[in-house]
Structures are given as C-alpha cells and as structure tokens.
Short mmCIF file of C-alpha atoms in Angstrom, two decimals:
data_model
loop_
_atom_site.label_atom_id
_atom_site.label_comp_id
_atom_site.label_asym_id
_atom_site.label_seq_id
_atom_site.Cartn_x
_atom_site.Cartn_y
_atom_site.Cartn_z
CA MET A 1 -40.74 -66.34 24.88
CA THR A 2 -44.06 -64.56 24.57
CA ALA A 3 -46.01 -67.78 24.43
CA SER A 4 -44.48 -69.17 27.58
CA ALA A 5 -45.09 -65.95 29.45
CA GLU A 6 -48.68 -65.40 28.40
CA SER A 7 -50.00 -68.92 28.27
CA PRO A 8 -50.28 -71.62 30.82
CA ARG A 9 -47.34 -74.02 30.90
CA ARG A 10 -47.10 -76.34 27.99
CA GLY A 11 -46.28 -79.98 27.86
CA ARG A 12 -48.81 -80.81 30.52
CA GLY A 13 -52.31 -81.98 29.88
CA ARG A 14 -54.85 -79.22 30.26
CA PRO A 15 -58.20 -80.26 31.70
CA ALA A 16 -61.32 -79.75 29.63
CA GLY A 17 -62.41 -76.15 30.05
CA GLY A 18 -58.81 -75.26 30.91
CA GLY A 19 -59.05 -72.01 28.95
CA ASP A 20 -61.86 -70.75 31.16
CA ARG A 21 -60.07 -71.86 34.27
CA ALA A 22 -56.84 -70.24 33.09
CA ALA A 23 -58.72 -66.99 32.50
CA GLN A 24 -60.33 -67.29 35.96
CA ILE A 25 -56.91 -67.78 37.52
CA LEU A 26 -55.43 -64.77 35.70
CA ASP A 27 -58.39 -62.56 36.66
CA ALA A 28 -58.09 -63.68 40.27
CA ALA A 29 -54.33 -63.12 40.17
CA ARG A 30 -54.76 -59.55 38.92
CA ARG A 31 -57.26 -58.84 41.71
CA GLU A 32 -55.11 -60.44 44.39
CA PHE A 33 -51.87 -58.77 43.29
CA ALA A 34 -53.71 -55.43 43.17
CA GLU A 35 -55.27 -55.91 46.60
CA GLN A 36 -52.44 -57.65 48.44
CA GLY A 37 -49.39 -56.46 46.56
CA TYR A 38 -46.82 -58.82 45.09
CA ASP A 39 -45.51 -59.81 48.51
CA GLY A 40 -48.91 -60.30 50.10
CA ALA A 41 -50.49 -62.34 47.32
CA SER A 42 -50.08 -66.12 47.41
CA LEU A 43 -50.78 -68.90 44.92
CA ARG A 44 -53.09 -70.42 47.53
CA GLY A 45 -55.06 -67.18 47.94
CA ILE A 46 -55.27 -66.72 44.17
CA ALA A 47 -56.55 -70.28 43.78
CA ARG A 48 -59.18 -69.62 46.43
CA ALA A 49 -60.24 -66.36 44.74
CA ALA A 50 -60.44 -68.18 41.39
CA GLY A 51 -62.43 -71.03 42.92
CA VAL A 52 -59.94 -73.66 41.77
CA ASP A 53 -57.68 -76.14 43.49
CA PRO A 54 -54.21 -74.72 44.33
CA ALA A 55 -52.72 -77.73 42.53
CA LEU A 56 -54.23 -76.43 39.29
CA VAL A 57 -52.52 -73.06 39.73
CA HIS A 58 -49.22 -74.84 40.36
CA HIS A 59 -49.89 -76.99 37.34
CA TYR A 60 -50.24 -73.95 35.09
CA TYR A 61 -47.67 -71.61 36.61
CA ASP A 62 -44.21 -72.28 37.91
CA GLY A 63 -44.55 -70.10 40.99
CA LYS A 64 -45.75 -66.63 41.89
CA GLU A 65 -43.34 -64.78 39.62
CA ALA A 66 -44.49 -66.69 36.52
CA LEU A 67 -48.13 -66.07 37.44
CA PHE A 68 -47.43 -62.35 37.95
CA VAL A 69 -45.72 -62.20 34.55
CA ALA A 70 -48.73 -63.89 32.93
CA ALA A 71 -51.31 -61.79 34.80
CA MET A 72 -49.53 -58.54 33.86
CA GLN A 73 -49.00 -59.80 30.30
CA LEU A 74 -45.29 -59.03 30.45
CA PRO A 75 -43.59 -60.05 27.22
CA PHE A 76 -41.08 -62.25 29.06
CA ASN A 77 -40.36 -63.80 32.42
CA PRO A 78 -37.28 -62.14 33.97
CA ALA A 79 -36.39 -65.44 35.66
CA GLU A 80 -35.89 -67.02 32.23
CA VAL A 81 -34.69 -64.09 30.18
CA LEU A 82 -32.24 -62.23 32.44
CA PRO A 83 -29.83 -65.17 32.77
CA ARG A 84 -29.69 -65.30 28.94
CA VAL A 85 -29.20 -61.53 28.69
CA PHE A 86 -26.16 -61.72 30.97
CA ALA A 87 -24.80 -65.10 29.85
CA ASP A 88 -21.01 -65.12 29.45
CA ALA A 89 -20.73 -61.39 30.14
CA GLY A 90 -17.09 -60.48 30.64
CA GLY A 91 -17.52 -58.31 33.74
CA PRO A 92 -19.39 -55.36 35.28
CA ASP A 93 -18.70 -53.11 32.25
CA GLU A 94 -20.40 -55.59 29.98
CA ILE A 95 -23.22 -56.29 32.46
CA ALA A 96 -23.92 -52.54 32.43
CA GLU A 97 -23.98 -52.38 28.65
CA ARG A 98 -26.19 -55.45 28.25
CA MET A 99 -28.64 -54.09 30.82
CA VAL A 100 -28.89 -50.73 29.05
CA ARG A 101 -29.28 -52.28 25.60
CA PHE A 102 -31.84 -54.83 26.83
CA VAL A 103 -34.06 -52.20 28.47
CA LEU A 104 -33.83 -49.94 25.42
CA SER A 105 -34.78 -52.87 23.18
CA ILE A 106 -37.98 -53.38 25.21
CA TRP A 107 -39.00 -49.73 25.45
CA ARG A 108 -38.22 -48.69 21.89
CA ASP A 109 -40.92 -51.01 20.55
CA ALA A 110 -44.48 -49.91 21.34
CA ASP A 111 -45.71 -53.52 21.66
CA THR A 112 -43.15 -54.69 24.20
CA ARG A 113 -43.23 -51.28 25.93
CA ALA A 114 -47.01 -51.40 26.52
CA PRO A 115 -47.15 -53.88 29.44
CA PHE A 116 -44.20 -52.19 31.19
CA LEU A 117 -45.81 -48.80 30.68
CA ALA A 118 -49.01 -50.24 32.19
CA LEU A 119 -47.00 -51.35 35.25
CA LEU A 120 -45.34 -47.94 35.50
CA ARG A 121 -48.80 -46.33 35.36
CA SER A 122 -50.09 -48.61 38.10
CA ALA A 123 -47.03 -47.97 40.22
CA THR A 124 -47.23 -44.17 39.92
CA GLY A 125 -51.03 -44.08 39.93
CA SER A 126 -51.74 -45.25 43.46
CA GLU A 127 -50.17 -46.71 46.59
CA THR A 128 -51.97 -49.95 45.73
CA GLY A 129 -50.26 -50.03 42.35
CA ALA A 130 -46.92 -49.17 43.91
CA ALA A 131 -47.31 -51.98 46.45
CA MET A 132 -48.13 -54.39 43.63
CA MET A 133 -44.86 -53.62 41.88
CA ARG A 134 -42.50 -52.89 44.75
CA SER A 135 -41.20 -56.28 45.61
CA PHE A 136 -41.44 -57.67 42.07
CA VAL A 137 -39.01 -54.93 41.01
CA ALA A 138 -36.74 -55.65 43.98
CA HIS A 139 -36.71 -59.44 43.66
CA ALA A 140 -37.33 -60.24 40.01
CA LEU A 141 -35.30 -57.42 38.50
CA ILE A 142 -32.84 -55.68 40.84
CA ALA A 143 -31.69 -58.77 42.76
CA ARG A 144 -31.22 -60.70 39.50
CA VAL A 145 -28.94 -58.05 38.05
CA ALA A 146 -27.14 -57.61 41.37
CA GLU A 147 -26.21 -61.28 41.52
CA GLN A 148 -24.30 -60.79 38.26
CA LEU A 149 -21.96 -58.37 40.04
CA PRO A 150 -19.10 -59.23 42.40
CA PRO A 151 -20.40 -59.73 45.94
CA ALA A 152 -20.60 -56.46 47.88
CA PRO A 153 -22.96 -55.32 50.62
CA ASP A 154 -24.19 -52.41 48.51
CA ARG A 155 -24.60 -54.10 45.14
CA GLU A 156 -28.43 -54.06 45.30
CA LEU A 157 -28.33 -50.31 46.01
CA ARG A 158 -25.94 -49.78 43.08
CA VAL A 159 -28.21 -51.72 40.73
CA ASN A 160 -31.22 -49.88 42.11
CA LEU A 161 -29.58 -46.53 41.31
CA ALA A 162 -28.68 -47.74 37.82
CA ALA A 163 -32.21 -49.05 37.27
CA ALA A 164 -33.63 -45.74 38.50
CA HIS A 165 -31.48 -43.93 35.95
CA ILE A 166 -32.53 -46.16 33.09
CA ILE A 167 -36.25 -46.03 33.95
CA GLY A 168 -35.99 -42.25 34.25
CA VAL A 169 -34.58 -42.09 30.74
CA MET A 170 -37.35 -44.38 29.44
CA LEU A 171 -39.92 -42.15 31.14
CA MET A 172 -38.50 -38.95 29.60
CA ARG A 173 -37.85 -40.46 26.17
CA TYR A 174 -40.87 -42.71 25.56
CA VAL A 175 -43.60 -41.60 27.95
CA VAL A 176 -43.40 -37.84 28.53
CA ARG A 177 -41.34 -37.51 25.31
CA VAL A 178 -39.43 -34.47 26.52
CA GLU A 179 -36.98 -32.91 24.09
CA PRO A 180 -34.14 -33.20 23.36
CA ILE A 181 -33.96 -36.76 24.75
CA ALA A 182 -37.10 -37.96 22.94
CA SER A 183 -35.54 -37.38 19.52
CA ALA A 184 -31.92 -38.12 20.36
CA ASP A 185 -30.22 -40.90 18.44
CA GLU A 186 -30.52 -44.16 20.38
CA GLU A 187 -26.85 -45.07 20.16
CA ASP A 188 -25.95 -41.55 21.34
CA VAL A 189 -28.24 -41.99 24.35
CA ILE A 190 -26.66 -45.38 25.11
CA GLN A 191 -23.11 -44.04 24.88
CA ARG A 192 -23.92 -41.11 27.16
CA LEU A 193 -25.76 -43.32 29.65
CA LEU A 194 -23.11 -46.03 29.88
CA PRO A 195 -20.49 -44.15 31.94
CA ALA A 196 -23.10 -43.44 34.65
CA ILE A 197 -24.33 -47.04 34.73
CA ARG A 198 -20.79 -48.41 34.69
CA GLY A 199 -19.91 -46.00 37.48
CA TYR A 200 -22.49 -47.79 39.64
CA PHE A 201 -21.37 -51.28 38.62
CA CYS A 202 -17.61 -50.86 38.80
CA ASP A 203 -15.54 -48.63 40.99
CA MET B 1 -56.11 -11.48 43.80
CA THR B 2 -57.13 -8.91 46.39
CA ALA B 3 -60.32 -6.86 46.13
CA SER B 4 -58.49 -4.19 44.15
CA ALA B 5 -57.72 -6.76 41.46
CA GLU B 6 -61.42 -6.79 40.52
CA SER B 7 -62.26 -5.23 37.19
CA PRO B 8 -63.50 -1.69 37.75
CA ARG B 9 -66.25 -2.31 35.17
CA ARG B 10 -67.93 -4.60 37.66
CA GLY B 11 -67.93 -1.80 40.14
CA ARG B 12 -67.81 -4.24 43.06
CA GLY B 13 -64.44 -4.75 44.62
CA ARG B 14 -65.49 -7.68 46.79
CA PRO B 15 -62.76 -10.21 47.61
CA ALA B 16 -65.27 -13.03 47.10
CA GLY B 17 -65.92 -11.77 43.58
CA GLY B 18 -62.18 -11.66 42.84
CA GLY B 19 -61.79 -15.12 44.34
CA ASP B 20 -64.50 -16.46 42.06
CA ARG B 21 -62.86 -15.03 38.97
CA ALA B 22 -59.45 -16.28 40.04
CA ALA B 23 -60.96 -19.74 40.56
CA GLN B 24 -62.67 -19.54 37.15
CA ILE B 25 -59.36 -18.66 35.52
CA LEU B 26 -57.53 -21.51 37.26
CA ASP B 27 -60.27 -24.01 36.34
CA ALA B 28 -60.17 -22.85 32.74
CA ALA B 29 -56.36 -23.02 32.77
CA ARG B 30 -56.40 -26.63 33.98
CA ARG B 31 -58.88 -27.56 31.23
CA GLU B 32 -56.97 -25.73 28.52
CA PHE B 33 -53.56 -27.07 29.55
CA ALA B 34 -55.03 -30.59 29.68
CA GLU B 35 -56.71 -30.25 26.28
CA GLN B 36 -54.10 -28.22 24.40
CA GLY B 37 -50.91 -29.12 26.23
CA TYR B 38 -48.56 -26.51 27.67
CA ASP B 39 -47.44 -25.37 24.23
CA GLY B 40 -50.90 -25.24 22.70
CA ALA B 41 -52.63 -23.38 25.54
CA SER B 42 -52.60 -19.57 25.47
CA LEU B 43 -53.53 -16.88 27.99
CA ARG B 44 -56.06 -15.59 25.44
CA GLY B 45 -57.68 -19.03 25.05
CA ILE B 46 -57.76 -19.51 28.82
CA ALA B 47 -59.39 -16.08 29.28
CA ARG B 48 -62.02 -17.00 26.68
CA ALA B 49 -62.68 -20.35 28.37
CA ALA B 50 -62.99 -18.60 31.73
CA GLY B 51 -65.28 -15.95 30.28
CA VAL B 52 -63.05 -13.08 31.38
CA ASP B 53 -61.08 -10.37 29.64
CA PRO B 54 -57.51 -11.44 28.70
CA ALA B 55 -56.29 -8.32 30.50
CA LEU B 56 -57.58 -9.75 33.75
CA VAL B 57 -55.57 -12.94 33.26
CA HIS B 58 -52.48 -10.84 32.57
CA HIS B 59 -53.31 -8.77 35.61
CA TYR B 60 -53.33 -11.84 37.84
CA TYR B 61 -50.55 -13.90 36.27
CA ASP B 62 -47.21 -12.88 34.90
CA GLY B 63 -47.38 -15.08 31.81
CA LYS B 64 -48.23 -18.64 30.90
CA GLU B 65 -45.61 -20.25 33.11
CA ALA B 66 -46.86 -18.47 36.24
CA LEU B 67 -50.44 -19.46 35.38
CA PHE B 68 -49.39 -23.10 34.86
CA VAL B 69 -47.60 -23.08 38.21
CA ALA B 70 -50.74 -21.71 39.91
CA ALA B 71 -53.11 -24.04 38.07
CA MET B 72 -51.02 -27.11 38.96
CA GLN B 73 -50.53 -25.79 42.51
CA LEU B 74 -46.78 -26.18 42.29
CA PRO B 75 -45.12 -24.97 45.47
CA PHE B 76 -42.87 -22.56 43.58
CA ASN B 77 -42.37 -20.94 40.20
CA PRO B 78 -39.17 -22.30 38.58
CA ALA B 79 -38.64 -18.94 36.87
CA GLU B 80 -38.23 -17.32 40.28
CA VAL B 81 -36.71 -20.12 42.31
CA LEU B 82 -34.14 -21.72 39.99
CA PRO B 83 -32.04 -18.56 39.62
CA ARG B 84 -31.84 -18.43 43.41
CA VAL B 85 -30.97 -22.13 43.67
CA PHE B 86 -28.01 -21.64 41.34
CA ALA B 87 -26.97 -18.13 42.44
CA ASP B 88 -23.20 -17.73 42.73
CA ALA B 89 -22.55 -21.43 42.06
CA GLY B 90 -18.87 -21.98 41.48
CA GLY B 91 -19.16 -24.18 38.38
CA PRO B 92 -20.76 -27.31 36.91
CA ASP B 93 -19.80 -29.47 39.91
CA GLU B 94 -21.67 -27.17 42.21
CA ILE B 95 -24.60 -26.75 39.79
CA ALA B 96 -24.93 -30.55 39.83
CA GLU B 97 -24.90 -30.72 43.61
CA ARG B 98 -27.38 -27.87 44.05
CA MET B 99 -29.74 -29.47 41.54
CA VAL B 100 -29.63 -32.83 43.30
CA ARG B 101 -30.10 -31.32 46.77
CA PHE B 102 -32.89 -29.05 45.58
CA VAL B 103 -34.90 -31.88 43.99
CA LEU B 104 -34.40 -34.11 47.03
CA SER B 105 -35.57 -31.29 49.30
CA ILE B 106 -38.84 -31.08 47.34
CA TRP B 107 -39.51 -34.82 47.11
CA ARG B 108 -38.55 -35.77 50.66
CA ASP B 109 -41.45 -33.74 52.05
CA ALA B 110 -44.91 -35.19 51.35
CA ASP B 111 -46.49 -31.74 51.06
CA THR B 112 -44.11 -30.31 48.47
CA ARG B 113 -43.89 -33.69 46.72
CA ALA B 114 -47.67 -33.95 46.21
CA PRO B 115 -48.11 -31.50 43.29
CA PHE B 116 -45.06 -32.89 41.47
CA LEU B 117 -46.31 -36.41 42.02
CA ALA B 118 -49.66 -35.31 40.56
CA LEU B 119 -47.84 -33.99 37.48
CA LEU B 120 -45.86 -37.24 37.19
CA ARG B 121 -49.13 -39.17 37.39
CA SER B 122 -50.69 -37.04 34.66
CA ALA B 123 -47.62 -37.36 32.50
CA THR B 124 -47.45 -41.15 32.79
CA GLY B 125 -51.22 -41.64 32.85
CA SER B 126 -52.09 -40.53 29.33
CA GLU B 127 -50.74 -38.94 26.19
CA THR B 128 -52.84 -35.88 27.09
CA GLY B 129 -51.09 -35.64 30.43
CA ALA B 130 -47.70 -36.14 28.81
CA ALA B 131 -48.41 -33.40 26.29
CA MET B 132 -49.43 -31.08 29.11
CA MET B 133 -46.04 -31.52 30.79
CA ARG B 134 -43.69 -32.02 27.89
CA SER B 135 -42.73 -28.51 27.01
CA PHE B 136 -43.05 -27.16 30.56
CA VAL B 137 -40.34 -29.64 31.55
CA ALA B 138 -38.20 -28.69 28.54
CA HIS B 139 -38.55 -24.92 28.88
CA ALA B 140 -39.18 -24.18 32.54
CA LEU B 141 -36.85 -26.79 33.99
CA ILE B 142 -34.27 -28.28 31.60
CA ALA B 143 -33.48 -25.10 29.67
CA ARG B 144 -33.13 -23.12 32.91
CA VAL B 145 -30.58 -25.55 34.31
CA ALA B 146 -28.80 -25.81 30.95
CA GLU B 147 -28.24 -22.06 30.80
CA GLN B 148 -26.23 -22.37 34.01
CA LEU B 149 -23.70 -24.55 32.17
CA PRO B 150 -20.97 -23.41 29.77
CA PRO B 151 -22.40 -23.05 26.25
CA ALA B 152 -22.33 -26.33 24.32
CA PRO B 153 -24.61 -27.70 21.62
CA ASP B 154 -25.51 -30.71 23.76
CA ARG B 155 -26.00 -29.06 27.13
CA GLU B 156 -29.81 -29.47 27.06
CA LEU B 157 -29.37 -33.20 26.36
CA ARG B 158 -26.89 -33.50 29.21
CA VAL B 159 -29.27 -31.79 31.60
CA ASN B 160 -32.12 -33.93 30.28
CA LEU B 161 -30.16 -37.10 31.07
CA ALA B 162 -29.30 -35.79 34.53
CA ALA B 163 -32.94 -34.83 35.15
CA ALA B 164 -34.04 -38.28 33.95
CA HIS B 165 -31.68 -39.85 36.45
CA ILE B 166 -32.89 -37.74 39.35
CA ILE B 167 -36.59 -38.23 38.55
CA GLY B 168 -35.99 -41.98 38.23
CA VAL B 169 -34.49 -41.98 41.72
CA MET B 170 -37.43 -39.98 43.09
CA LEU B 171 -39.81 -42.46 41.43
CA MET B 172 -38.05 -45.50 42.94
CA ARG B 173 -37.49 -43.93 46.37
CA TYR B 174 -40.68 -41.97 47.03
CA VAL B 175 -43.35 -43.36 44.68
CA VAL B 176 -42.79 -47.07 44.10
CA ARG B 177 -40.64 -47.21 47.27
CA VAL B 178 -38.47 -50.03 46.05
CA GLU B 179 -35.83 -51.36 48.41
CA PRO B 180 -33.01 -50.79 49.06
CA ILE B 181 -33.22 -47.23 47.68
CA ALA B 182 -36.43 -46.35 49.56
CA SER B 183 -34.75 -46.76 52.94
CA ALA B 184 -31.23 -45.68 52.02
CA ASP B 185 -29.77 -42.75 53.92
CA GLU B 186 -30.44 -39.53 52.00
CA GLU B 187 -26.87 -38.26 52.16
CA ASP B 188 -25.64 -41.66 50.94
CA VAL B 189 -28.02 -41.46 47.98
CA ILE B 190 -26.81 -37.93 47.19
CA GLN B 191 -23.14 -38.90 47.37
CA ARG B 192 -23.70 -41.91 45.08
CA LEU B 193 -25.80 -39.89 42.63
CA LEU B 194 -23.43 -36.94 42.37
CA PRO B 195 -20.68 -38.55 40.25
CA ALA B 196 -23.26 -39.51 37.59
CA ILE B 197 -24.85 -36.05 37.54
CA ARG B 198 -21.45 -34.33 37.52
CA GLY B 199 -20.40 -36.64 34.69
CA TYR B 200 -23.19 -35.12 32.59
CA PHE B 201 -22.39 -31.53 33.57
CA CYS B 202 -18.61 -31.56 33.33
CA ASP B 203 -16.33 -33.38 30.94
#
C-alpha cells in the first residue's frame, strides 16, 4: 500500500534516470499543487514544470489524485483504500463505524499521522494551503464516503459534518492534545463518537 | 493602561510611557507563553522578562488568563463572556444551542475569527504552539462549559467531544472551506449540528 502510493507505478519499464525524473515530477507536482491548488493543477502543467513529456507523468501516475497522494507522501491512495475499507459493509451504521475506526487507525500511529498532519498544517497555515487541500478533501474523501450511503441530495453535507467531527477529535486528541480527550481510552472515544456519526449517516 | 497606571516611582505619568510598558508586558507574555506554554508561564516570569515589577503586571491584568487573552488579542475574555452566554439557560439542550450559536457568531465574522484562527494555526503548527494552547482550552473553555452541565465524572470529556465537533466544523467551513459545508446555509448547519452536540450534553 505504501509502496504503490509513494513510488512510481510498477510493472512498467522505467527509463534510465527514471529516479531523477520521478523526483523532478514530484517536486514540480508539489509546487504546482501549492500554487494552483488541487483543482487548478493539471498533469500537463506539472509535466511542463518538471520539464518532461506529459506521457511520462501518465506513465508513472494513474491520474492527478495518485500524483497528489505521491507528492504529499500520503500513506495510501483513497481511491484504492476506501473501497476496501467499506467493502461488504452492512449499512450506514457500519459505514459510520468503519470510517471512525479507519481514521483513528491512521492518526493513532505517529508515522501514518505525519503526512495527514502536514496536510492539516498546510490547510490551516495559509489560503494557498487551504486551496491545495479543498477539492482533494471534497472529491477524494467526502464524495467517496458519500457514495457508500443511500442516495440523498444532502449526503455529501452529512458526510462533511461527520468528517468535520472526526477531524476535530483528531485535532484535539493528537495535535493540540487537550485533556481529557488526549488521554481518554480509544475505544471509549469511539463508542462516544459513534452515535453522532451514525446520526449523520442514518436518520 | 491610562497615564495613572504608570508606576509612581517613575514620576512621569505619560500615556506614552504606560503604553510602552504595556507593550513590553504583552511582548514578554507572548514570548513566555510560546516558550513555557500556558501552564508553564507565570505572571512573575512575564514581569521579569518584561523588566517590570510583578505588581505592575497585576495592576494591568487580572490574572494569567486575562493576560493571555490580551497577548493573543482575543476579542473577549472567556471568564467574563461565557457566564453571560450561558446565563439563565434552561438546561443542557439550551446550553448546547447557545454554545453552537456563540461559536458560529465568532467564526462567521472575519475580524473576530482572525485571532482564533491565529491560535488554531499556532496549535497545529508546532508542538510549542500546541503546548501554548492546550491548558487554556481545557481550563478557560472546556471546564467553563462543563460546569454549566449537571455534575458527572465525564462531563469534561463530553464537552471536549462537543468542542472538537464544533471546531472541526469551523475548520472545514471557514478555514479549508470544503464544499458543501463551506456554502451551506448557517441555520441549516446549526440545526444539523445540534442533535450531535445535545447528544453529548444530555443522555
């Protein structure tokens, strides 16, 4: 999971000097995402900034989301992992529980937390950082959870509220480390959080 | 902070002189809170760092919380304002609603949001910033809301979860500005948020 997110695609021949070119592409991607935001950046523009052919970027990365994941060193690609997280879930109650447990499992571990904390810092640190994240959060995360729920015009807003709750808890527990939530038992936190998250998913 | 606040030993009750000392105290307070955290900083240490008599700090500021509020340029002192926010509330349902509406009223306005956003940036930006905030959040905010609720061993944790939810919504709506929550109608957001917050306060 980590390898596929952090390295160029496998199973395809890499040109000589591919490591340098991959690093050039990732550097260019970070600059372009920072300057243009997730929505504004394009694989073509990133290729131009990296001084490589767009075909090479496509060869390494399966689209903008995969390149963003690699550039930000996220420990997984939501496009691949979220469908597995929610596979065969019995209904909104279980979707809610899997979402809560999955996010906790990322944030509890300092190594997997680090890249998400870096994104949170970018997003809160400046409008540029916020713009970089904004539509990645909406499209790669919120929309993917929402499509697990029964169709409803407000399901993105419900998932957004639930996501806001969970990220607020991560912020208090793992970043600011406010008591008593910082030292509370994890299963206790999950059990207290679940009714609120389920309230958004079912009703 | 008027001319009469000047130390008589100086013998010069000039407003500019008082302004300089007040500015020295606030500068020293910001340094000490940043270096020692809210818990570690003391009025005595801040007076020493500012090169003034501790009595002068006490003369200007009614305790560490008031000095923190001034140093961080918060638009109000929670010690004074929260009792008014919750005055004559009918019960936990109403406490929940007043808390939600109060926080929204601060964050919706760019001017009152700015100092809280600055604190959020400090808190997420570094461990030093987190340490600076940690116990201010616990004591000045969470404990003050908790004491509005019926006594229970877990009431601080309940308020902490509710506060985490609300701050997560502020983060998504006003900082990262993720859709759909960024553009959602404020009263709609409040009405959707209330059941979750009330769930923490009542039950």
